[in-house]
Short mmCIF file of C-alpha atoms and ligand atoms in Angstrom, two decimals:
data_model
loop_
_atom_site.label_atom_id
_atom_site.label_comp_id
_atom_site.label_asym_id
_atom_site.label_seq_id
_atom_site.Cartn_x
_atom_site.Cartn_y
_atom_site.Cartn_z
CA MET G 1 19.86 -30.37 0.38
CA GLU G 2 21.19 -33.24 2.16
CA GLY G 3 20.34 -36.85 1.41
CA THR G 4 18.06 -36.10 -1.47
CA LYS G 5 17.81 -38.02 -4.57
CA ILE G 6 15.62 -35.41 -6.29
CA PRO G 7 18.24 -34.02 -8.65
CA GLU G 8 19.57 -37.39 -9.78
CA VAL G 9 16.02 -38.81 -10.31
CA ILE G 10 15.14 -35.77 -12.43
CA GLU G 11 18.41 -36.17 -14.31
CA ARG G 12 18.06 -39.80 -14.91
CA HIS G 13 14.42 -39.67 -16.02
CA GLN G 14 14.18 -36.16 -17.53
CA THR G 15 12.50 -37.18 -20.70
CA ALA G 16 10.22 -39.83 -19.17
CA LEU G 17 9.18 -37.29 -16.49
CA LEU G 18 8.30 -34.71 -19.13
CA ASP G 19 6.20 -37.32 -20.96
CA ASP G 20 4.41 -38.44 -17.85
CA TRP G 21 3.70 -34.91 -16.79
CA MET G 22 2.40 -33.90 -20.19
CA LYS G 23 0.15 -36.94 -20.39
CA GLN G 24 -1.23 -35.97 -17.06
CA GLN G 25 -1.68 -32.26 -17.85
CA LEU G 26 -3.31 -32.96 -21.17
CA ALA G 27 -5.80 -35.40 -19.63
CA ALA G 28 -6.74 -33.07 -16.68
CA SER G 29 -10.04 -31.47 -16.50
CA THR G 30 -8.26 -28.16 -15.71
CA LEU G 31 -6.52 -28.10 -19.15
CA ARG G 32 -7.10 -24.83 -20.99
CA SER G 33 -6.19 -25.85 -24.55
CA ASP G 34 -8.28 -22.84 -25.58
CA LEU G 35 -5.84 -20.45 -24.07
CA LEU G 36 -2.46 -22.35 -24.44
CA PRO G 37 -1.38 -24.67 -27.39
CA SER G 38 0.07 -27.93 -26.17
CA ALA G 39 3.35 -27.31 -27.87
CA GLU G 40 3.76 -24.18 -25.71
CA LEU G 41 2.77 -26.09 -22.63
CA ARG G 42 5.26 -28.73 -23.38
CA GLU G 43 8.02 -26.12 -23.90
CA GLN G 44 7.11 -24.46 -20.50
CA SER G 45 7.11 -27.85 -18.73
CA ARG G 46 10.43 -28.78 -20.22
CA GLU G 47 11.95 -25.55 -19.10
CA PHE G 48 10.50 -25.91 -15.64
CA LEU G 49 11.97 -29.42 -15.30
CA GLU G 50 15.35 -28.32 -16.47
CA LEU G 51 15.55 -25.38 -14.10
CA LEU G 52 14.22 -27.50 -11.17
CA ARG G 53 16.90 -30.01 -11.84
CA GLN G 54 19.60 -27.28 -11.77
CA ALA G 55 18.13 -25.62 -8.71
CA SER G 56 17.72 -28.72 -6.62
CA ARG G 57 21.26 -29.68 -7.36
CA GLN G 58 22.68 -26.37 -6.25
CA ALA G 59 20.28 -25.31 -3.52
CA GLY G 60 21.27 -25.71 0.10
CA SER G 61 17.79 -25.89 1.35
CA THR G 62 14.15 -26.01 0.29
CA ASP G 63 13.77 -22.30 0.77
CA VAL G 64 12.83 -21.13 -2.69
CA ALA G 65 13.60 -17.53 -1.94
CA ALA G 66 17.33 -18.44 -1.85
CA PRO G 67 19.53 -17.35 -4.82
CA ALA G 68 19.86 -20.91 -6.22
CA TRP G 69 16.16 -20.80 -7.13
CA GLN G 70 16.32 -17.37 -8.88
CA PRO G 71 16.28 -18.76 -12.45
CA LEU G 72 13.29 -20.96 -11.65
CA ARG G 73 11.47 -18.09 -9.93
CA ASP G 74 12.15 -15.85 -13.01
CA MET G 75 10.78 -18.43 -15.27
CA LEU G 76 7.59 -18.92 -13.17
CA THR G 77 7.19 -15.11 -13.02
CA ARG G 78 7.21 -14.99 -16.79
CA VAL G 79 4.79 -17.92 -17.07
CA SER G 80 2.44 -16.47 -14.42
CA ARG G 81 2.34 -13.06 -16.08
CA SER G 82 1.77 -14.44 -19.61
CA ARG G 83 -0.96 -16.76 -18.29
CA GLY G 84 -2.54 -13.92 -16.38
CA GLU G 85 -2.70 -11.98 -19.57
CA GLN G 86 -4.04 -15.05 -21.43
CA GLY G 87 -6.96 -15.25 -18.86
CA PHE G 88 -5.84 -18.07 -16.64
CA SER G 89 -7.05 -17.96 -13.09
CA PRO G 90 -4.33 -17.91 -10.29
CA SER G 91 -5.31 -21.49 -9.24
CA GLU G 92 -5.08 -22.74 -12.83
CA THR G 93 -1.53 -21.39 -12.99
CA ALA G 94 -0.64 -22.86 -9.55
CA THR G 95 -2.01 -26.20 -10.73
CA PHE G 96 0.71 -26.19 -13.38
CA VAL G 97 3.27 -26.55 -10.64
CA PHE G 98 1.30 -28.72 -8.29
CA SER G 99 0.53 -31.22 -11.03
CA PHE G 100 4.20 -32.15 -11.24
CA LYS G 101 4.04 -33.79 -7.79
CA GLN G 102 2.52 -37.04 -9.03
CA PRO G 103 5.05 -37.80 -11.78
CA LEU G 104 7.82 -36.86 -9.44
CA PHE G 105 6.62 -38.91 -6.56
CA SER G 106 6.26 -42.07 -8.77
CA ARG G 107 9.81 -41.77 -10.01
CA LEU G 108 11.03 -41.13 -6.38
CA ALA G 109 9.15 -44.24 -5.16
CA GLU G 110 10.84 -46.23 -7.85
CA ALA G 111 14.28 -44.82 -6.91
CA TYR G 112 13.95 -45.66 -3.25
CA GLY G 113 12.47 -49.16 -3.66
CA GLY G 114 12.05 -50.46 -0.10
CA ASP G 115 13.78 -47.45 1.69
CA ALA G 116 10.62 -46.00 3.31
CA LYS G 117 12.47 -43.42 5.40
CA GLY G 118 14.41 -42.06 2.39
CA LEU G 119 11.27 -41.94 0.28
CA ALA G 120 9.34 -40.17 3.11
CA TRP G 121 12.14 -37.53 3.49
CA ASP G 122 12.41 -36.83 -0.17
CA THR G 123 8.60 -36.74 -0.62
CA TRP G 124 8.50 -34.17 2.05
CA LEU G 125 11.17 -32.12 0.47
CA ALA G 126 9.52 -32.24 -2.90
CA THR G 127 6.22 -31.25 -1.33
CA ALA G 128 7.81 -28.28 0.43
CA ILE G 129 9.49 -27.08 -2.76
CA LEU G 130 6.57 -27.46 -5.17
CA ASP G 131 4.02 -25.98 -2.73
CA GLN G 132 6.11 -22.85 -2.30
CA LEU G 133 6.66 -22.55 -6.06
CA GLY G 134 2.95 -22.95 -6.67
CA LEU G 135 2.16 -20.25 -4.12
CA PHE G 136 4.73 -18.06 -5.72
CA THR G 137 2.92 -18.09 -9.01
CA THR G 138 -0.30 -17.04 -7.16
CA GLU G 139 1.68 -14.08 -5.70
CA VAL G 140 2.90 -13.04 -9.09
CA HIS G 141 -0.64 -13.16 -10.41
CA GLN G 142 -1.84 -10.98 -7.62
CA LYS G 143 0.92 -8.43 -8.02
CA ALA G 144 0.24 -8.23 -11.75
CA ARG G 145 -3.45 -7.65 -11.01
CA GLU G 146 -2.62 -4.98 -8.49
CA ALA G 147 -0.37 -3.20 -11.06
CA VAL G 148 -3.26 -3.24 -13.52
CA ILE G 149 -5.56 -1.70 -10.98
CA MET G 150 -3.06 0.90 -10.01
CA ARG G 151 -2.58 1.86 -13.63
CA GLN G 152 -6.37 2.15 -14.15
CA GLN G 153 -6.76 4.34 -11.05
CA GLN G 154 -4.02 6.57 -12.33
CA GLU G 155 -5.80 6.91 -15.76
CA MET G 156 -9.13 7.64 -14.08
CA LEU G 157 -7.39 10.23 -12.08
CA GLU G 158 -6.11 11.90 -15.17
CA LEU G 159 -9.34 11.55 -17.07
CA SER G 160 -11.69 12.79 -14.30
CA THR G 161 -12.29 16.46 -14.08
CA PRO G 162 -14.10 16.68 -10.75
CA VAL G 163 -14.54 20.43 -10.93
CA VAL G 164 -18.19 21.23 -11.55
CA LYS G 165 -19.57 24.52 -12.86
CA VAL G 166 -22.67 24.97 -10.65
CA TRP G 167 -23.59 28.48 -11.91
CA ASP G 168 -22.01 31.23 -14.16
CA GLY G 169 -19.12 32.27 -12.19
CA VAL G 170 -19.31 29.54 -9.54
CA LEU G 171 -17.16 26.37 -9.54
CA ALA G 172 -17.41 23.56 -7.03
CA LEU G 173 -14.69 20.92 -6.28
CA PRO G 174 -15.84 17.97 -4.15
CA LEU G 175 -12.77 16.20 -2.76
CA ILE G 176 -13.36 12.66 -2.07
CA GLY G 177 -11.32 9.90 -0.48
CA THR G 178 -7.65 9.73 0.40
CA LEU G 179 -5.72 12.83 -0.52
CA ASP G 180 -2.27 11.52 -1.01
CA SER G 181 -0.05 14.17 -2.50
CA ALA G 182 -0.15 13.12 -6.11
CA ARG G 183 -3.95 13.21 -6.29
CA THR G 184 -4.32 16.44 -4.37
CA GLN G 185 -1.77 18.10 -6.68
CA VAL G 186 -3.71 17.00 -9.84
CA VAL G 187 -7.11 17.91 -8.42
CA MET G 188 -6.01 21.41 -7.23
CA GLU G 189 -4.28 22.14 -10.49
CA SER G 190 -7.48 21.20 -12.38
CA LEU G 191 -9.40 23.75 -10.18
CA LEU G 192 -7.02 26.52 -11.06
CA GLN G 193 -7.19 25.57 -14.70
CA ARG G 194 -10.99 25.73 -14.68
CA ILE G 195 -10.97 29.10 -12.96
CA VAL G 196 -8.79 30.45 -15.88
CA GLU G 197 -11.09 28.83 -18.45
CA THR G 198 -14.36 29.92 -16.98
CA GLY G 199 -13.40 33.22 -15.42
CA ALA G 200 -15.11 32.07 -12.26
CA GLU G 201 -15.41 34.44 -9.28
CA VAL G 202 -16.07 31.92 -6.58
CA ALA G 203 -14.79 28.30 -6.13
CA ILE G 204 -16.19 26.01 -3.49
CA ILE G 205 -13.84 23.33 -2.26
CA ASP G 206 -15.88 20.74 -0.38
CA ILE G 207 -13.98 18.39 1.90
CA THR G 208 -16.90 16.50 3.37
CA GLY G 209 -15.38 13.37 1.82
CA VAL G 210 -11.99 13.73 3.15
CA ALA G 211 -11.02 11.54 6.14
CA THR G 212 -7.80 13.10 7.10
CA VAL G 213 -6.58 16.70 6.80
CA ASP G 214 -2.85 16.77 7.80
CA THR G 215 -0.45 19.54 7.26
CA LEU G 216 0.34 18.58 3.68
CA VAL G 217 -3.36 18.56 2.64
CA ALA G 218 -3.83 21.88 4.54
CA GLN G 219 -0.88 23.30 2.76
CA HIS G 220 -2.22 22.26 -0.69
CA LEU G 221 -5.54 23.87 0.26
CA ILE G 222 -3.84 27.15 1.32
CA LYS G 223 -1.73 27.25 -1.74
CA THR G 224 -4.69 26.72 -4.05
CA ILE G 225 -6.72 29.37 -2.31
CA THR G 226 -3.93 31.90 -2.60
CA ALA G 227 -3.31 31.08 -6.30
CA ALA G 228 -7.09 31.29 -6.99
CA ARG G 229 -7.15 34.73 -5.26
CA LEU G 230 -4.35 35.93 -7.51
CA MET G 231 -6.49 34.98 -10.55
CA GLY G 232 -9.46 36.89 -9.17
CA ALA G 233 -11.49 34.04 -7.57
CA ASP G 234 -12.38 33.62 -3.97
CA CYS G 235 -12.49 30.19 -2.46
CA ILE G 236 -14.94 28.75 0.17
CA VAL G 237 -14.04 25.62 1.97
CA SER G 238 -17.07 23.67 3.08
CA GLY G 239 -17.68 20.36 4.91
CA ILE G 240 -15.06 20.73 7.63
CA ARG G 241 -16.44 18.22 10.13
CA PRO G 242 -15.99 18.85 13.83
CA GLN G 243 -13.34 16.20 14.36
CA ILE G 244 -11.26 17.67 11.42
CA ALA G 245 -11.72 21.27 12.74
CA ALA G 246 -10.40 20.08 16.15
CA THR G 247 -7.43 18.41 14.58
CA ILE G 248 -6.52 21.24 12.30
CA VAL G 249 -6.52 23.65 15.38
CA HIS G 250 -4.25 21.32 17.39
CA LEU G 251 -1.80 20.96 14.49
CA GLY G 252 -1.51 24.69 14.54
CA VAL G 253 -2.57 25.32 10.91
CA ASP G 254 -3.70 28.88 10.45
CA LEU G 255 -6.89 29.06 8.44
CA THR G 256 -7.78 32.55 9.28
CA GLY G 257 -8.49 34.44 6.09
CA VAL G 258 -10.09 31.32 4.60
CA VAL G 259 -13.87 31.42 4.29
CA THR G 260 -15.33 28.28 5.65
CA LYS G 261 -18.90 27.02 5.69
CA ALA G 262 -20.24 24.04 7.60
CA SER G 263 -22.00 22.50 4.66
CA LEU G 264 -21.92 22.57 0.86
CA ALA G 265 -25.40 24.05 0.93
CA ASP G 266 -24.35 26.95 3.02
CA ALA G 267 -21.38 27.55 0.80
CA LEU G 268 -23.59 27.54 -2.32
CA THR G 269 -25.94 30.09 -0.90
CA HIS G 270 -22.96 32.35 -0.09
CA ALA G 271 -21.44 31.88 -3.44
CA LEU G 272 -24.70 32.58 -5.39
CA GLN G 273 -25.13 35.70 -3.34
CA ARG G 274 -21.59 36.77 -4.18
CA VAL G 275 -22.22 36.58 -7.89
CA GLY G 276 -25.50 38.43 -7.53
CA VAL G 277 -28.15 35.72 -7.81
CA SER G 278 -30.92 36.19 -5.35
CA VAL G 279 -31.43 32.94 -3.44
CA ASN G 280 -34.85 32.07 -2.22
CA GLY G 281 -34.52 29.81 0.80
CA ARG G 282 -31.70 27.39 1.11
CA PRO G 283 -30.95 24.86 -1.56
CA ALA G 284 -31.98 21.30 -0.67
CA ARG G 285 -29.29 19.29 1.04
CA ALA G 286 -28.16 16.26 -0.90
CA MET T 1 4.07 -3.32 29.95
CA PRO T 2 3.57 -5.92 27.16
CA ALA T 3 1.35 -4.96 24.19
CA LEU T 4 -1.88 -6.94 23.59
CA LYS T 5 -1.13 -6.98 19.90
CA ASP T 6 1.64 -5.55 17.60
CA GLU T 7 2.49 -5.16 14.08
CA MET T 8 5.12 -3.56 11.90
CA LEU T 9 4.57 -1.78 8.62
CA PRO T 10 7.09 -0.55 6.11
CA ILE T 11 7.09 3.14 5.07
CA ARG T 12 8.84 3.11 1.71
CA ALA T 13 6.49 4.96 -0.59
CA ASP T 14 3.64 7.43 -0.75
CA SER T 15 1.17 4.54 -0.86
CA ASP T 16 2.62 3.12 2.40
CA ILE T 17 1.55 6.38 4.08
CA VAL T 18 -1.98 5.69 3.01
CA LEU T 19 -1.68 2.25 4.51
CA VAL T 20 -0.31 3.56 7.76
CA ARG T 21 -3.23 5.95 8.09
CA GLN T 22 -5.66 3.10 7.44
CA ALA T 23 -3.99 0.86 10.01
CA ALA T 24 -3.90 3.77 12.57
CA ARG T 25 -7.60 4.28 11.90
CA SER T 26 -8.62 0.62 12.40
CA TRP T 27 -6.43 0.19 15.44
CA SER T 28 -7.90 3.36 16.96
CA ILE T 29 -11.36 1.98 16.48
CA ASP T 30 -10.33 -1.29 18.03
CA ALA T 31 -9.04 0.67 21.03
CA GLY T 32 -12.51 2.17 21.45
CA PHE T 33 -11.40 5.76 20.52
CA SER T 34 -14.03 8.44 19.83
CA LEU T 35 -14.18 9.87 16.35
CA VAL T 36 -12.18 12.91 17.48
CA GLU T 37 -9.48 10.70 19.15
CA GLN T 38 -9.27 8.53 16.03
CA THR T 39 -8.79 11.55 13.79
CA LYS T 40 -6.08 12.93 15.93
CA MET T 41 -4.19 9.65 16.10
CA VAL T 42 -4.57 9.19 12.38
CA THR T 43 -3.45 12.67 11.58
CA ALA T 44 -0.44 12.40 13.82
CA ALA T 45 0.42 9.05 12.18
CA SER T 46 0.18 10.62 8.77
CA GLU T 47 2.57 13.43 9.70
CA LEU T 48 5.20 11.18 11.28
CA ALA T 49 4.90 8.50 8.48
CA ARG T 50 5.58 11.33 5.93
CA ASN T 51 8.58 12.60 7.86
CA THR T 52 10.00 9.04 8.06
CA LEU T 53 9.60 8.81 4.29
CA VAL T 54 10.64 12.31 3.23
CA TYR T 55 13.40 13.17 5.71
CA GLY T 56 14.38 9.73 7.07
CA GLY T 57 14.53 8.13 3.58
CA GLY T 58 12.03 5.49 4.50
CA GLY T 59 11.64 3.20 7.61
CA THR T 60 9.00 1.42 9.63
CA VAL T 61 6.15 2.00 12.01
CA ARG T 62 5.28 -0.38 14.79
CA LEU T 63 1.66 -0.38 16.08
CA GLU T 64 0.98 -1.67 19.55
CA ALA T 65 -2.39 -2.05 21.25
CA LEU T 66 -2.01 -1.31 25.01
CA GLU T 67 -4.02 -1.85 28.17
CA GLU T 68 -3.13 -0.34 31.59
CA ASN T 69 -5.42 -0.35 34.57
CA GLY T 70 -8.38 -1.11 32.42
CA ARG T 71 -7.57 1.80 30.08
CA ARG T 72 -6.95 1.05 26.49
CA GLY T 73 -4.39 2.85 24.24
CA LEU T 74 -2.48 2.78 21.06
CA ARG T 75 1.29 3.32 20.62
CA LEU T 76 2.97 4.01 17.33
CA THR T 77 6.71 3.89 16.94
CA PHE T 78 8.27 5.46 13.76
CA GLU T 79 11.83 4.50 13.00
CA ASP T 80 14.32 5.24 10.20
CA ARG T 81 17.95 5.08 9.58
CA GLY T 82 18.18 8.48 7.95
CA PRO T 83 20.46 11.39 8.64
CA GLY T 84 18.93 12.24 12.07
CA ILE T 85 17.86 15.62 13.43
CA PRO T 86 20.77 17.81 14.50
CA ASP T 87 18.69 20.20 16.67
CA LEU T 88 15.53 18.59 18.19
CA GLU T 89 14.40 21.77 19.90
CA LEU T 90 14.52 23.72 16.62
CA ALA T 91 12.79 20.80 14.69
CA LEU T 92 9.96 20.81 17.33
CA ARG T 93 9.38 24.50 16.96
CA ASP T 94 6.13 25.57 15.11
CA GLY T 95 6.78 26.54 11.59
CA PHE T 96 10.36 25.20 11.42
CA SER T 97 11.09 23.18 8.19
CA THR T 98 14.29 22.32 6.31
CA GLY T 99 11.94 21.28 3.49
CA THR T 100 9.06 22.95 1.85
CA GLY T 101 6.46 21.92 4.52
CA LEU T 102 4.47 24.01 6.96
CA GLY T 103 6.85 22.93 9.70
CA LEU T 104 3.93 21.75 11.82
CA GLY T 105 4.31 18.02 11.63
CA LEU T 106 6.36 17.36 14.69
CA SER T 107 5.05 20.10 16.97
CA GLY T 108 1.52 19.60 15.83
CA SER T 109 1.48 15.80 16.25
CA ARG T 110 2.98 16.35 19.74
CA ARG T 111 -0.27 18.34 20.54
CA LEU T 112 -2.44 15.60 19.08
CA VAL T 113 -1.37 12.84 21.41
CA ASN T 114 -0.94 12.03 25.15
CA GLU T 115 2.65 10.83 24.97
CA PHE T 116 5.37 11.98 22.58
CA SER T 117 9.06 11.20 22.67
CA ILE T 118 11.74 11.61 20.09
CA GLU T 119 15.31 10.36 19.82
CA SER T 120 17.66 11.07 17.11
CA GLN T 121 21.32 10.51 16.46
CA ARG T 122 23.15 12.32 13.68
CA GLY T 123 23.90 9.95 10.92
CA GLU T 124 22.19 7.02 12.58
CA GLY T 125 18.41 7.86 12.33
CA THR T 126 15.40 8.96 14.22
CA ARG T 127 12.83 7.32 16.33
CA VAL T 128 9.48 8.96 17.32
CA VAL T 129 7.09 7.27 19.73
CA ILE T 130 3.56 8.42 20.30
CA ALA T 131 0.71 7.14 22.32
CA ARG T 132 -2.91 8.03 23.01
CA TRP T 133 -5.18 6.64 25.71
CA ARG T 134 -8.89 6.46 25.94
N1 ADP H 301 12.55 11.44 10.53
C1 ADP H 301 13.32 12.52 10.31
N2 ADP H 301 14.53 12.54 9.96
C2 ADP H 301 15.26 13.66 9.78
N3 ADP H 301 14.82 14.91 9.86
C3 ADP H 301 13.51 15.01 10.30
C4 ADP H 301 12.63 13.87 10.56
N4 ADP H 301 11.43 14.28 10.90
C5 ADP H 301 11.43 15.66 10.91
N5 ADP H 301 12.71 16.13 10.63
C6 ADP H 301 13.17 17.49 10.51
O1 ADP H 301 12.30 18.28 11.27
C7 ADP H 301 11.81 19.31 10.51
C8 ADP H 301 10.31 19.61 10.99
O2 ADP H 301 9.50 18.53 10.61
P1 ADP H 301 7.94 18.83 10.61
O3 ADP H 301 7.53 19.50 11.82
O4 ADP H 301 7.22 17.56 10.21
O5 ADP H 301 7.82 19.89 9.39
P2 ADP H 301 7.88 19.67 7.85
O6 ADP H 301 7.61 18.21 7.57
O7 ADP H 301 6.82 20.58 7.32
O8 ADP H 301 9.29 20.05 7.45
C9 ADP H 301 11.88 18.78 9.08
O9 ADP H 301 11.77 19.89 8.13
C10 ADP H 301 13.12 18.06 9.09
O10 ADP H 301 14.18 18.95 8.93
MG1 MG H 302 6.53 16.86 8.43
#
């Protein structure tokens, strides 16, 4: 970065800057001494300052995505993650970075004296850098949260057994949502497993809740139906909506040989008759 | 003809295919497509996105909202820098798959849209363009 005094100002006043910054952070209303002891906050601040000094000396520009900023980004990634786990909000973590502006600006003003243009330029550079770094901590926060949600979804997927035994010998599997291949696999396997466990004769696969049936989903369906048949159970596919039916036909997927019913209610009637239950009227639609 | 709006999405993981389907759905709705038209476009997008990932080793899709003589449309361009397709005619045949699929992704999605074109260079990659009009 050309014409900047940022690295030398940090170098010359490193200890004073740290003291100023700490004083400010400890006095701020956003301080979370309940979550982070001040000794740890001081250590994080010290490390940030040191890495900022190194990066601003080496960096060719204020683009904090550049390699020169890597150690500082790594440090902020660690801090954001651990703060996220400690219960800090994303804006509280970003404030850690933003709050360094004031102490830095004061020292820059001192260094430039009457040179207004020089000061304006460096203030602009410092703002650009600290803003990007603050936003970066927010991104890390978000990613960490997404990872947690993904993990929870995965766990729920494994925990949930969506196969319902609706009658002796009759199983139903309501498929809901996006059938990406991982989920389809898990769900279909759990159906086959339940067929073995219960000795079911009929299994209803209801796809009312499925938005898209592409060739991969169709293939999973066909494979499951074939495997079920080998285990002595017949499958009925219900809930194929008109737009899905039209699409399947255009794709060229062959569903002849697959028993289909418009609604889950129709499929149930059919299934119960199959296992010898006399059905009075049609079951109420949900 | 310039697009009214365009956007590029990465296709690098299974979860990206879900996002491509979601985007194709919402752009189809914006184009005023009927439920059947939306479903066809989304399904074709799902097929081509998966090919891009599985056979092309990942790539991108570009979505473009179109308007021509008062008709609205949607164009999707799938691109990868994978191994390419040595025999296009064969690949477009119903039931042909070098993998474990049904071999209906390319031929089927061609039937689901109004415009379909495919270019592929061995060792350089593959580009599939589809469009649907209201
Ligand atoms: N993007 C691509 N890059 C390389 N090969 C492809 C690509 N897309 C399709 N192919 C080839 O075309 C064949 C047919 O594709 P498709 O009709 O979608 O069937 P499937 O995906 O079931 O194999 C694939 O098996 C593959 O060999
Ligand atoms: Mg395919």
